[in-house]
Amino acid sequence: MIDSEIKRVAERLHEAEARAERIKQTSLEYPQITIEDAYAIQREWCKIKISEGQMIKGHKIGLTSRAMQKQAEIDEPDFGALFDKMFFEAGSEIECQKLLTPMVEVELAFILGDRLEGDEVTVFDVIEATRFVTPALEIIDFRNNGTDPGQHQSRTVMDTIADNAANAGVILGGRAVRPMDLDLRWVSALLYKNGIIEETGVAAGVLNNPVNGIVWLAKKLAPFDIALEPDQVVLAGSFTRPVPVAPGDSIHGDFGSLGSITCRFC
């Protein structure tokens, strides 16, 4: 894709988010789109948000489980940027009218204390640079159509990457711990919707250890001279399938000894 096409798609995605309207799949309009093109669209969209006064507060990693990667027909995760307007307090009421078809996932969030940069970042660097790890709920939403009218092609990974990895919201809560205080692989969660358990999972489902996700992200950002900065929040990836939500739904994420997070959609 050429620069003008990349900018055009980024602007359309930005307008779609603002209006809570979906657009035609980018991969249908530009069948030649590559993963590199999709990330270029994402970066251009981030520039638009920054120009309007939004601030990058962190990053997210998606498609971390093998099952989701197979479904998307890729062999690695994807990533996107987190902006300040995406963050909600635990216990918040979240307006569905600003969303399209929101879904909720359970994750661990890494709160950084030191800078992480370069393609030689290790697991030990991540552990040393992390101030706290805390439970999180991520709200995902898609601005590209799932299946366009008259088409048989489902939304592709290129559509999702261009769509800033389907970012919509983040809720932090529960009990913050230092990364050396427990084996993060065995952190588990129960995800309730309206009092019924919809999903369960264990954090080892995220690349065998959620720390590996942060390593992967630092290396993927290195060619763009982007670092993971102190005080940023990095979502390491979901260890449950996404649960659809609608107005009136109450969500409760129970992380056992790490506490819980609740929110309600209205």
XYZ file of C-alpha atoms in Angstrom:
266
model
C 0.000 0.000 0.000
C 1.154 3.522 -0.718
C 1.284 6.274 1.896
C -1.927 7.964 0.768
C -3.858 4.699 1.073
C -2.432 4.050 4.531
C -3.448 7.526 5.707
C -6.918 7.156 4.188
C -7.601 3.872 6.008
C -6.297 5.289 9.304
C -8.636 8.271 8.980
C -11.592 5.993 8.202
C -10.876 3.832 11.250
C -10.615 6.935 13.418
C -13.962 8.223 12.159
C -15.547 4.794 12.613
C -14.447 4.678 16.243
C -15.732 8.198 16.906
C -19.124 7.408 15.374
C -19.327 3.825 16.718
C -19.819 2.605 13.155
C -18.138 -0.222 11.288
C -16.331 0.101 7.978
C -15.687 -2.337 5.154
C -12.883 -4.773 5.836
C -9.601 -3.136 4.874
C -8.411 -6.480 3.478
C -11.345 -6.513 1.018
C -10.680 -2.994 -0.190
C -6.922 -3.673 -0.416
C -6.480 -7.426 -1.073
C -2.717 -6.953 -1.396
C -2.380 -5.664 2.184
C 0.499 -7.140 4.195
C 1.103 -7.311 7.928
C 3.662 -4.518 7.465
C 0.974 -2.380 5.791
C -1.430 -3.112 8.644
C 1.061 -1.937 11.266
C 1.747 1.169 9.158
C -1.990 1.952 9.259
C -1.988 1.410 13.018
C 0.951 3.794 13.484
C -0.761 6.416 11.324
C -3.938 6.089 13.384
C -1.906 6.527 16.576
C -0.479 9.754 15.130
C -4.027 11.031 14.604
C -4.954 10.271 18.215
C -1.795 11.972 19.500
C -2.473 15.035 17.333
C -5.859 15.328 19.070
C -4.253 15.344 22.502
C -4.492 11.684 23.501
C -1.463 10.202 25.250
C 0.050 6.752 24.870
C -0.141 5.077 28.248
C 1.163 1.658 27.256
C 0.827 -1.261 24.884
C -1.124 -4.485 24.485
C -0.271 -7.882 23.089
C -2.935 -9.983 21.411
C -3.312 -13.406 19.825
C -0.970 -14.943 22.372
C -2.602 -18.387 22.595
C -1.912 -21.121 20.047
C -5.635 -21.611 19.470
C -6.153 -17.945 18.540
C -3.058 -17.903 16.325
C -4.283 -20.945 14.405
C -7.683 -19.335 13.981
C -6.036 -16.157 12.631
C -3.624 -18.235 10.504
C -0.499 -16.612 11.942
C 2.376 -17.950 14.019
C 3.004 -15.005 16.342
C 1.021 -12.482 18.446
C 0.063 -8.963 17.417
C 0.290 -5.669 19.317
C -1.314 -2.248 19.660
C -1.040 0.998 21.628
C -3.013 1.886 24.769
C -4.188 5.495 25.127
C -5.196 7.346 28.282
C -8.869 7.525 27.229
C -9.060 3.725 27.201
C -8.573 3.331 30.961
C -11.495 2.843 33.359
C -11.576 2.517 37.136
C -12.534 -0.831 38.672
C -16.273 -0.844 39.345
C -16.970 1.542 36.440
C -20.134 1.674 34.410
C -19.111 1.506 30.758
C -21.362 2.972 28.073
C -22.059 0.496 25.284
C -23.324 3.232 22.960
C -19.713 4.221 22.400
C -18.845 0.662 21.358
C -19.955 -1.755 18.626
C -19.817 -5.372 19.796
C -17.603 -5.242 22.902
C -16.007 -8.321 24.435
C -14.035 -8.821 27.652
C -10.843 -10.808 28.304
C -8.776 -11.453 31.445
C -5.091 -10.544 31.449
C -2.100 -9.611 33.558
C -0.824 -6.051 33.271
C 2.864 -5.220 33.745
C 3.539 -1.789 35.255
C 7.064 -0.824 34.271
C 9.582 0.881 36.509
C 12.487 0.976 34.056
C 12.904 1.352 30.304
C 12.969 -1.746 28.098
C 14.404 -1.330 24.624
C 16.090 -3.312 21.889
C 16.139 -6.742 20.315
C 18.253 -8.299 23.065
C 15.749 -7.880 25.928
C 15.527 -11.044 28.054
C 13.061 -12.525 30.534
C 15.360 -11.388 33.341
C 15.404 -7.824 31.972
C 11.597 -7.765 32.025
C 11.408 -9.087 35.579
C 13.956 -6.524 36.759
C 12.249 -3.637 34.916
C 8.725 -4.443 36.140
C 7.539 -2.564 39.214
C 4.279 -4.473 39.634
C 2.071 -7.036 37.945
C -1.663 -6.622 38.469
C -4.900 -8.211 37.230
C -6.638 -6.553 34.304
C -9.739 -6.812 32.162
C -9.406 -5.770 28.529
C -12.365 -4.589 26.475
C -11.901 -5.354 22.795
C -14.003 -4.056 19.921
C -13.704 -4.132 16.135
C -14.148 -1.220 13.755
C -13.857 -3.474 10.657
C -16.872 -5.579 9.673
C -16.722 -9.227 10.685
C -18.122 -10.335 7.333
C -19.087 -7.743 4.744
C -22.491 -8.028 3.027
C -22.322 -10.335 0.022
C -18.834 -11.547 0.967
C -17.638 -14.803 2.475
C -14.302 -13.577 3.811
C -14.137 -13.148 7.574
C -12.129 -10.391 9.239
C -8.406 -11.118 8.832
C -5.456 -10.518 11.123
C -4.445 -7.589 8.878
C -7.803 -5.958 9.621
C -7.307 -6.470 13.352
C -3.742 -5.118 13.386
C -4.742 -2.027 11.399
C -7.582 -1.596 13.906
C -4.997 -1.054 16.683
C -5.346 -4.715 17.701
C -9.060 -4.152 18.502
C -8.281 -1.982 21.547
C -11.243 -0.395 23.302
C -10.673 -0.304 27.064
C -8.621 -1.440 30.055
C -9.634 -1.917 33.687
C -6.918 -2.508 36.275
C -7.676 -3.844 39.739
C -7.117 -6.580 42.272
C -3.826 -6.880 44.136
C -0.559 -5.693 42.633
C 2.447 -7.963 43.217
C 6.097 -7.873 42.369
C 6.970 -10.275 39.548
C 9.329 -12.330 41.727
C 6.734 -12.840 44.462
C 4.936 -15.683 42.687
C 5.133 -17.939 39.651
C 3.208 -15.895 37.100
C 2.559 -18.956 34.935
C 0.102 -20.267 37.524
C -1.988 -17.137 38.000
C -5.542 -18.189 37.176
C -8.830 -16.382 36.643
C -12.566 -17.035 36.567
C -14.545 -14.707 34.320
C -18.179 -14.264 35.361
C -20.954 -12.593 33.382
C -24.103 -11.889 35.382
C -22.992 -14.319 38.068
C -22.282 -17.224 35.686
C -18.756 -18.430 34.924
C -18.233 -17.951 31.181
C -14.489 -18.593 30.963
C -11.580 -19.843 33.047
C -7.874 -19.774 32.290
C -4.317 -19.840 33.550
C -1.620 -17.335 32.594
C 0.723 -20.004 31.194
C -1.584 -19.941 28.167
C 0.158 -16.679 27.245
C 3.291 -17.895 25.418
C 4.014 -20.349 28.289
C 4.661 -17.392 30.608
C 3.247 -13.845 30.304
C 6.773 -12.461 30.804
C 7.597 -13.911 27.384
C 4.998 -11.616 25.869
C 6.787 -8.514 27.144
C 10.089 -9.822 25.767
C 8.455 -10.438 22.392
C 6.937 -6.950 22.305
C 10.190 -5.165 23.153
C 11.906 -6.989 20.290
C 9.089 -6.277 17.820
C 9.177 -2.545 18.636
C 12.978 -2.303 18.395
C 13.137 -1.760 14.585
C 10.866 1.279 15.003
C 13.065 2.743 17.780
C 10.131 2.441 20.193
C 10.867 1.536 23.805
C 8.642 0.368 26.643
C 8.850 3.325 28.994
C 8.723 3.661 32.816
C 5.163 3.875 34.206
C 3.686 2.399 31.048
C 1.112 -0.388 31.299
C 1.680 -3.450 29.122
C -1.095 -6.013 28.763
C 0.634 -9.352 28.305
C -2.244 -11.107 26.511
C -5.482 -12.857 27.356
C -5.661 -16.309 28.885
C -9.370 -16.727 28.188
C -11.477 -16.473 25.084
C -13.290 -13.127 24.694
C -16.753 -12.959 26.272
C -19.357 -10.792 24.470
C -21.135 -8.171 26.581
C -24.202 -6.008 26.117
C -26.039 -3.265 28.049
C -27.055 -4.537 31.479
C -24.277 -7.116 31.771
C -22.133 -7.238 34.919
C -18.606 -8.630 34.672
C -16.551 -10.057 37.527
C -12.995 -11.281 37.066
C -11.833 -13.419 40.005
C -8.036 -13.778 40.099
C -7.935 -15.795 43.334
C -5.234 -14.556 45.710
C -4.683 -11.523 43.457
C -8.203 -10.254 44.073
C -10.928 -9.358 41.608
C -12.196 -6.714 39.177
C -15.776 -5.791 38.426
C -17.497 -3.544 35.924
C -20.945 -3.070 34.436
C -22.007 -2.274 30.898
C -24.875 0.150 30.426
